mmCIF file of C-alpha atoms in Angstrom:
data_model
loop_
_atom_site.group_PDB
_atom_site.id
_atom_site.type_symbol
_atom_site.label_atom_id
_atom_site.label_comp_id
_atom_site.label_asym_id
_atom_site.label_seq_id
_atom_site.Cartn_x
_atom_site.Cartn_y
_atom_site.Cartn_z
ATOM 1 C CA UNK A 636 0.000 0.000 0.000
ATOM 2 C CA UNK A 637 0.633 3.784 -0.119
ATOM 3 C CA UNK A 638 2.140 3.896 -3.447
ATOM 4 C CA UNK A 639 3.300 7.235 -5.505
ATOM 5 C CA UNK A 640 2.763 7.265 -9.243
ATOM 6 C CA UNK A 641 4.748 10.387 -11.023
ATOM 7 C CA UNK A 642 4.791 10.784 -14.977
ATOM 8 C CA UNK A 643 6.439 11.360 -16.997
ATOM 9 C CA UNK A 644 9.653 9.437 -15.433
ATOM 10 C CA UNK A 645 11.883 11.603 -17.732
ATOM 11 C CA UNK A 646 11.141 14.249 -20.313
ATOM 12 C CA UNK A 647 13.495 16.828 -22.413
ATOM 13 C CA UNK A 648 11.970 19.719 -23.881
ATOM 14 C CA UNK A 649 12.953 23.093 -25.501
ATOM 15 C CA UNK A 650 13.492 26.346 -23.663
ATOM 16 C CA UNK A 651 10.520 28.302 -23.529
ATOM 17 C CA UNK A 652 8.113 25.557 -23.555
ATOM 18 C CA UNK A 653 5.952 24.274 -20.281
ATOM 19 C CA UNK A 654 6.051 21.012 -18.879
ATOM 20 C CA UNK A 655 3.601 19.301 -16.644
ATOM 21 C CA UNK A 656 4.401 16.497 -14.548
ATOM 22 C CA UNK A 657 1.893 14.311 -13.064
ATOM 23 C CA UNK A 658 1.884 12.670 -9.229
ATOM 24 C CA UNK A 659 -0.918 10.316 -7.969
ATOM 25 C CA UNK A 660 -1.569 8.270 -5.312
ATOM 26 C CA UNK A 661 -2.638 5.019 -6.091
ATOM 27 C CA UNK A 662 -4.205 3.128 -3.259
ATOM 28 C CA UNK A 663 -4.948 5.998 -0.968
ATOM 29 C CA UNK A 664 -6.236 9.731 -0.671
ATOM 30 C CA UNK A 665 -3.572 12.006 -0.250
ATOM 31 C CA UNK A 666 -5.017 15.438 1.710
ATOM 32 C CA UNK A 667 -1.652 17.111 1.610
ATOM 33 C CA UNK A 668 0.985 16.664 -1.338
ATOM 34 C CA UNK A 669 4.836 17.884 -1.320
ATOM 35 C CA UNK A 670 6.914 18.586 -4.339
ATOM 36 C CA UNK A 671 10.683 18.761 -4.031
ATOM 37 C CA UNK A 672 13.098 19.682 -6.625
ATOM 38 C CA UNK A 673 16.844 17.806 -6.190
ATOM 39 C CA UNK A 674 19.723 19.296 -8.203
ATOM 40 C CA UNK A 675 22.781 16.587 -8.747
ATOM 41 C CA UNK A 676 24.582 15.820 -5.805
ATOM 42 C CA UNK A 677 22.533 17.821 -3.826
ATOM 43 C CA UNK A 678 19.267 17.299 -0.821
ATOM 44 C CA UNK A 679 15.454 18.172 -1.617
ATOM 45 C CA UNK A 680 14.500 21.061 -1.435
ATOM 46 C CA UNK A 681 10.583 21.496 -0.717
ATOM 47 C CA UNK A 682 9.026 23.870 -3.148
ATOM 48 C CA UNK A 683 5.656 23.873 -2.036
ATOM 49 C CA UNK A 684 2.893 22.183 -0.190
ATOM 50 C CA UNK A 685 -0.598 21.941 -1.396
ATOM 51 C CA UNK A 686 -3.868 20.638 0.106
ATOM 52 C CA UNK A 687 -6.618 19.014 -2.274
ATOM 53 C CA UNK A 688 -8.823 21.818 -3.010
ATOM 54 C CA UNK A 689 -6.706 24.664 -1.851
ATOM 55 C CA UNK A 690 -3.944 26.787 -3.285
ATOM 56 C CA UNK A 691 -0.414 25.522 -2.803
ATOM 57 C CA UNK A 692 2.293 26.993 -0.236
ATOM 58 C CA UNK A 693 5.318 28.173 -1.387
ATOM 59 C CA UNK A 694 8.407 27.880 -0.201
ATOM 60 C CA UNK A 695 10.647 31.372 0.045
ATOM 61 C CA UNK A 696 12.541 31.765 -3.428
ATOM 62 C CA UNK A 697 9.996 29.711 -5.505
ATOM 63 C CA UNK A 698 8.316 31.593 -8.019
ATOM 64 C CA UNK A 699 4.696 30.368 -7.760
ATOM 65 C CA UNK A 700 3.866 31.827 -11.493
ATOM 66 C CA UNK A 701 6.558 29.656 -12.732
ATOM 67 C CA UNK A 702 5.950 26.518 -10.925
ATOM 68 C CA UNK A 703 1.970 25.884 -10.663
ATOM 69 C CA UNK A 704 0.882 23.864 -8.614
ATOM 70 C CA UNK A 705 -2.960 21.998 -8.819
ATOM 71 C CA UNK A 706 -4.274 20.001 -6.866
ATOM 72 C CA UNK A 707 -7.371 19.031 -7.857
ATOM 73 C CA UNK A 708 -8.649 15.744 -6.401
ATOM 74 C CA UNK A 709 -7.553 13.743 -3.379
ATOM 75 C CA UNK A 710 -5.498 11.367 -5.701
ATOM 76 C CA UNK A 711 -3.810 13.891 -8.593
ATOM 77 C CA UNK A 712 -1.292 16.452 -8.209
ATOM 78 C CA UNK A 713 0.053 18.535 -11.159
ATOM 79 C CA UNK A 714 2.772 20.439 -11.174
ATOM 80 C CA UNK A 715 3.668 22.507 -14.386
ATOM 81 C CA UNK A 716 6.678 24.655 -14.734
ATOM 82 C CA UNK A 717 6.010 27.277 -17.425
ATOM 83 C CA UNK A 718 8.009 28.962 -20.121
ATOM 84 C CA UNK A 719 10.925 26.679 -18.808
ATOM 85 C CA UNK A 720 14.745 27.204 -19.293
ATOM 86 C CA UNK A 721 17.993 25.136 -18.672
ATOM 87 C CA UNK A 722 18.407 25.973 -14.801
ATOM 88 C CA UNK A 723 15.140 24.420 -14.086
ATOM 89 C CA UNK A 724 16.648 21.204 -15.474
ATOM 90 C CA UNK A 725 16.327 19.217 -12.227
ATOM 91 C CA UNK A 726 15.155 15.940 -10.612
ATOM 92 C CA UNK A 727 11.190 16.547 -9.344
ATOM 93 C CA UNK A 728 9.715 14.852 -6.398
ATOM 94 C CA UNK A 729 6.654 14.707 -5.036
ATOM 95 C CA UNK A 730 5.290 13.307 -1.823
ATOM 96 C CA UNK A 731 2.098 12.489 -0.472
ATOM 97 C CA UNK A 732 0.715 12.002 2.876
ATOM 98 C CA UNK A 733 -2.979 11.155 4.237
ATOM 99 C CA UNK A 734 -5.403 11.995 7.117
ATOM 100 C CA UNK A 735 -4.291 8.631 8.888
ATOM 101 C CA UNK A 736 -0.830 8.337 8.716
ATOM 102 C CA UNK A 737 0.130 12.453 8.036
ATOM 103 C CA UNK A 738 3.741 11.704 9.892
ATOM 104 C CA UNK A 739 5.061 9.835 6.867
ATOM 105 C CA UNK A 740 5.133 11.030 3.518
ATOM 106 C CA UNK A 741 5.169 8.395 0.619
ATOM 107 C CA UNK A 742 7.124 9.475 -2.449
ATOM 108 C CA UNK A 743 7.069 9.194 -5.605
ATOM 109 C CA UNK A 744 9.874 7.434 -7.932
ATOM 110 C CA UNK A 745 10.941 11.169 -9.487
ATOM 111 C CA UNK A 746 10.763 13.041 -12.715
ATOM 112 C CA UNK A 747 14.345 14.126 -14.388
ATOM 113 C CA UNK A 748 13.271 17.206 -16.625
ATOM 114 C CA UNK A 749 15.815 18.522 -19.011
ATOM 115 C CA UNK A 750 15.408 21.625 -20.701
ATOM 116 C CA UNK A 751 17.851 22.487 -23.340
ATOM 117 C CA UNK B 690 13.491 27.106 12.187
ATOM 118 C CA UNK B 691 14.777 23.557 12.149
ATOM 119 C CA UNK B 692 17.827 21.758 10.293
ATOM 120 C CA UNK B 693 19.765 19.097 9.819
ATOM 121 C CA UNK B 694 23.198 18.161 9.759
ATOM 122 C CA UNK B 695 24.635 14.804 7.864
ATOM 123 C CA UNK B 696 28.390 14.849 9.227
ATOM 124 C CA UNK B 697 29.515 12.961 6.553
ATOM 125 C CA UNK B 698 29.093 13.322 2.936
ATOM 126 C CA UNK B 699 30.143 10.337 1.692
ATOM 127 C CA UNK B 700 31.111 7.187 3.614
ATOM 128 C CA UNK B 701 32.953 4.159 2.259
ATOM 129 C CA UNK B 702 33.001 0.843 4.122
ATOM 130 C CA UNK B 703 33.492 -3.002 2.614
ATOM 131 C CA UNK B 704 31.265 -5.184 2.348
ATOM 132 C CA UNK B 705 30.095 -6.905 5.541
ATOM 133 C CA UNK B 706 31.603 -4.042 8.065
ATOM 134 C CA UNK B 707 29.721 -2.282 10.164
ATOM 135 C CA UNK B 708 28.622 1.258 9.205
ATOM 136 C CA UNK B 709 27.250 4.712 10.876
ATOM 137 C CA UNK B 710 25.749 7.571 9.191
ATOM 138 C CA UNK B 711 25.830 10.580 11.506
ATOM 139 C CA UNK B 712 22.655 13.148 11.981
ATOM 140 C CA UNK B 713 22.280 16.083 14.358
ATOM 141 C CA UNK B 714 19.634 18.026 14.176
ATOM 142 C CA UNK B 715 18.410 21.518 15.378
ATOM 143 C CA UNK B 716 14.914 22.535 16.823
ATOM 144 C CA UNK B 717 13.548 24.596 19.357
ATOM 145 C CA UNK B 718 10.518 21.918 20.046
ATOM 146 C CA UNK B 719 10.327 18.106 20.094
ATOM 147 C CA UNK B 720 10.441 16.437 17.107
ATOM 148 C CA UNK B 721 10.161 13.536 14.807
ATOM 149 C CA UNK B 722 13.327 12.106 12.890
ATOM 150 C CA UNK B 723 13.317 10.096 9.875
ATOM 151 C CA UNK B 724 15.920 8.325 7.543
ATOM 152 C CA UNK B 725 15.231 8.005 3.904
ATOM 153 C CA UNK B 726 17.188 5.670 1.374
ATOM 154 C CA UNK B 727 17.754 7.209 -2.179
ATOM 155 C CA UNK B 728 18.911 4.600 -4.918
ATOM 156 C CA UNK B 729 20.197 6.585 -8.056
ATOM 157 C CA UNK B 730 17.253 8.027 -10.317
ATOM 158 C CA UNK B 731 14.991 7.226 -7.687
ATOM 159 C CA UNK B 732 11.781 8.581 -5.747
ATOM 160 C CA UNK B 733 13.236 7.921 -1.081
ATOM 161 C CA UNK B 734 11.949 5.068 0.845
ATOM 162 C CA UNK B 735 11.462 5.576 4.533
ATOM 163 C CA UNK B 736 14.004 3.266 6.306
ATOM 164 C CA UNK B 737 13.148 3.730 9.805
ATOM 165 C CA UNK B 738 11.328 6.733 11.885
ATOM 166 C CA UNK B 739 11.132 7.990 15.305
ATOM 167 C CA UNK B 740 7.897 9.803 16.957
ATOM 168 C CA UNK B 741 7.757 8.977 20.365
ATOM 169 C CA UNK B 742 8.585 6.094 22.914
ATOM 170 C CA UNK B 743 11.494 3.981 22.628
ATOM 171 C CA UNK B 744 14.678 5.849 21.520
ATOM 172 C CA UNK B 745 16.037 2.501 19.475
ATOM 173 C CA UNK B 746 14.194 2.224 16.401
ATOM 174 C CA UNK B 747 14.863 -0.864 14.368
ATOM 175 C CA UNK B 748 13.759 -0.471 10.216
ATOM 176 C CA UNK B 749 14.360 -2.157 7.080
ATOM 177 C CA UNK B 750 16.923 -3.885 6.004
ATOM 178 C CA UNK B 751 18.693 -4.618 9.173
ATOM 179 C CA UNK B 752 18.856 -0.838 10.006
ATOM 180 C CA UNK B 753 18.498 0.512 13.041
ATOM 181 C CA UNK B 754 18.707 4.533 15.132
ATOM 182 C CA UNK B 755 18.755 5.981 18.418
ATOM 183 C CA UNK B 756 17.514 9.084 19.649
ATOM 184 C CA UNK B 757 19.205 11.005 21.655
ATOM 185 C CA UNK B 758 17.966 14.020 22.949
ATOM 186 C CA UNK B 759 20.326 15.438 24.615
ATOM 187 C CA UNK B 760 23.204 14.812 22.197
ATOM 188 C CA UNK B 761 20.483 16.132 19.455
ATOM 189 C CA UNK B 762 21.489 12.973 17.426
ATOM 190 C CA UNK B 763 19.810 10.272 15.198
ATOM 191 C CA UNK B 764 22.564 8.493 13.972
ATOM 192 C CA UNK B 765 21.593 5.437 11.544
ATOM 193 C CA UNK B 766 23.378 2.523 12.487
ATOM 194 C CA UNK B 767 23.928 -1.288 10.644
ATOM 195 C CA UNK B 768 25.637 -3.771 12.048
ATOM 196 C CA UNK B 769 26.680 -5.824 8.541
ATOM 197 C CA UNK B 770 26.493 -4.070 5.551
ATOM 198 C CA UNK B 771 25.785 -5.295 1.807
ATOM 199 C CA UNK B 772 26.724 -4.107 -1.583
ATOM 200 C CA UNK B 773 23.228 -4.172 -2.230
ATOM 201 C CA UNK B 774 23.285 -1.246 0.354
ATOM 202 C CA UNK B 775 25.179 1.212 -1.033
ATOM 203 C CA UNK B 776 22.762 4.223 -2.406
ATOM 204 C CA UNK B 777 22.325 8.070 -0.797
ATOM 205 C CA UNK B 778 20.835 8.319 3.082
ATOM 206 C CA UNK B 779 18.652 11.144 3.939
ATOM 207 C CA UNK B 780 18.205 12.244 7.545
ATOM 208 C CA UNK B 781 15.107 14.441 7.940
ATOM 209 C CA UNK B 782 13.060 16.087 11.016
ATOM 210 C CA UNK B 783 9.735 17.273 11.045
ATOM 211 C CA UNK B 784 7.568 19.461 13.423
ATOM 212 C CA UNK B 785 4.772 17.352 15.265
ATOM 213 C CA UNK B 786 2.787 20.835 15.832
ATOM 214 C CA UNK B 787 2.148 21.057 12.034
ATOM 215 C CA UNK B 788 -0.106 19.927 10.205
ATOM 216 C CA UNK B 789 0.945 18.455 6.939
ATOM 217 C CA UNK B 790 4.026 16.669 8.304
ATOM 218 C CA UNK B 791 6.783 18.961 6.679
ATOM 219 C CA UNK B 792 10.068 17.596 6.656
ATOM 220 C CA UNK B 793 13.303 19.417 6.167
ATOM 221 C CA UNK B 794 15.997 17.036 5.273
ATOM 222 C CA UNK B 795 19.958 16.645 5.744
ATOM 223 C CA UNK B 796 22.110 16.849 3.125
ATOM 224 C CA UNK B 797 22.376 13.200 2.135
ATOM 225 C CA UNK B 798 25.081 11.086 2.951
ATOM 226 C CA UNK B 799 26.132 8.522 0.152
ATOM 227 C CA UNK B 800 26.927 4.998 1.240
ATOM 228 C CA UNK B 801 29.496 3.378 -1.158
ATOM 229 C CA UNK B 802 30.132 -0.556 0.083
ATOM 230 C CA UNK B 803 33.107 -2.116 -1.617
ATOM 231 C CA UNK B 804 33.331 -6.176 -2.220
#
């Protein structure tokens, strides 16, 4: 149980283009959901926080017209970074928690976006 | 404002040895401690966590971690390590106050086991 989907698992696109990456929750409802961006070598950093039904948290420094964040249903959380450019290039993470077990977040397996 | 600390960026042991991976954390109220395992191109699985009770808390894979308050510390301890073993270790520490579970994490240690 308490499994993360994300899609796509990789993608390259072209600067200036948008990008949406996918996270669900397969087997449970996920009130709260967490995405994380991981440069190489480096920790996660949370970007934001977002509650089914709400509008996301962001974290200081992320630009929340850049990176949007929906989540729409207790199971699906989008994230899209618009208009993107080679420094977002970056490993994307999301993470998902429910009402009965909110002190462990279940994450997903990742999404490498390239932009060149 | 809470952090974490992973003494050790990378940490090379052979195969069979017993291994540590250091974690201090700061935090001006109680907390809960987790270690994550990161295998390369990868989404973390939880290893082990602490939230109250007994300070020795065993997880997966033959890991195990103590608490210690006073010493700030959640070091992640095995005693027999395999090659199969070797990815990136997260420490992380989140605020039981909150709501949504945040969790701020250390700054990975990777685990390199040698035949």
């Amino acid at each position: 149980g308490a499994v993360v989907s994300q899609h796509p698992s990789w993608v390259i696109c072209k600067s200036g283009t948008s990008v949406k990456i996918e996270c669900r929750s397969l087997d449970f409802q996920a009130t709260t959901m967490f995405w994380y961006r991981q440069f190489p070598k480096q920790s996660l950093m949370l970007m934001a926080t977002s509650n089914e039904g709400s509008k996301a948290t962001y974290e200081q420094g992320v630009e929340k017209d850049k990176f949007l964040i929906n989540h729409a249903s207790l199971t699906l959380s989008t994230l899209t970074v618009t208009s993107a450019h080679p420094e977002d290039s970056s490993f994307y993470i999301c993470s998902a928690t429910s009402g009965r077990a909110r002190n462990e977040q279940f994450f997903g397996p990742g999404t490498r976006l390239t932009v060149l | 404002a809470q952090s974490v600390t992973q003494l050790d960026s990378q940490v090379p042991v052979f195969e069979e040895a017993p291994v540590e991976l250091r974690c201090n954390y700061s935090s001006s109220v109680s907390v809960y401690l987790f270690w994550y395992v990161q295998y390369p191109n990868q989404g973390l699985q939880l290893l082990l966590k602490y939230l109250s009770g007994s300070t020795l808390v065993k997880g997966i894979n033959g890991f195990e971690a103590e608490f210690n308050k006073s010493q700030t510390s959640f070091h992640l301890r095995k005693p027999s390590v395999h090659i199969s073993d070797t990815a990136e270790y997260f420490c992380a520490v989140s605020d039981p106050s909150t709501s949504y579970g945040k969790l701020t994490f250390g700054q990975g240690t990777i685990l390199t086991v040698h035949p």
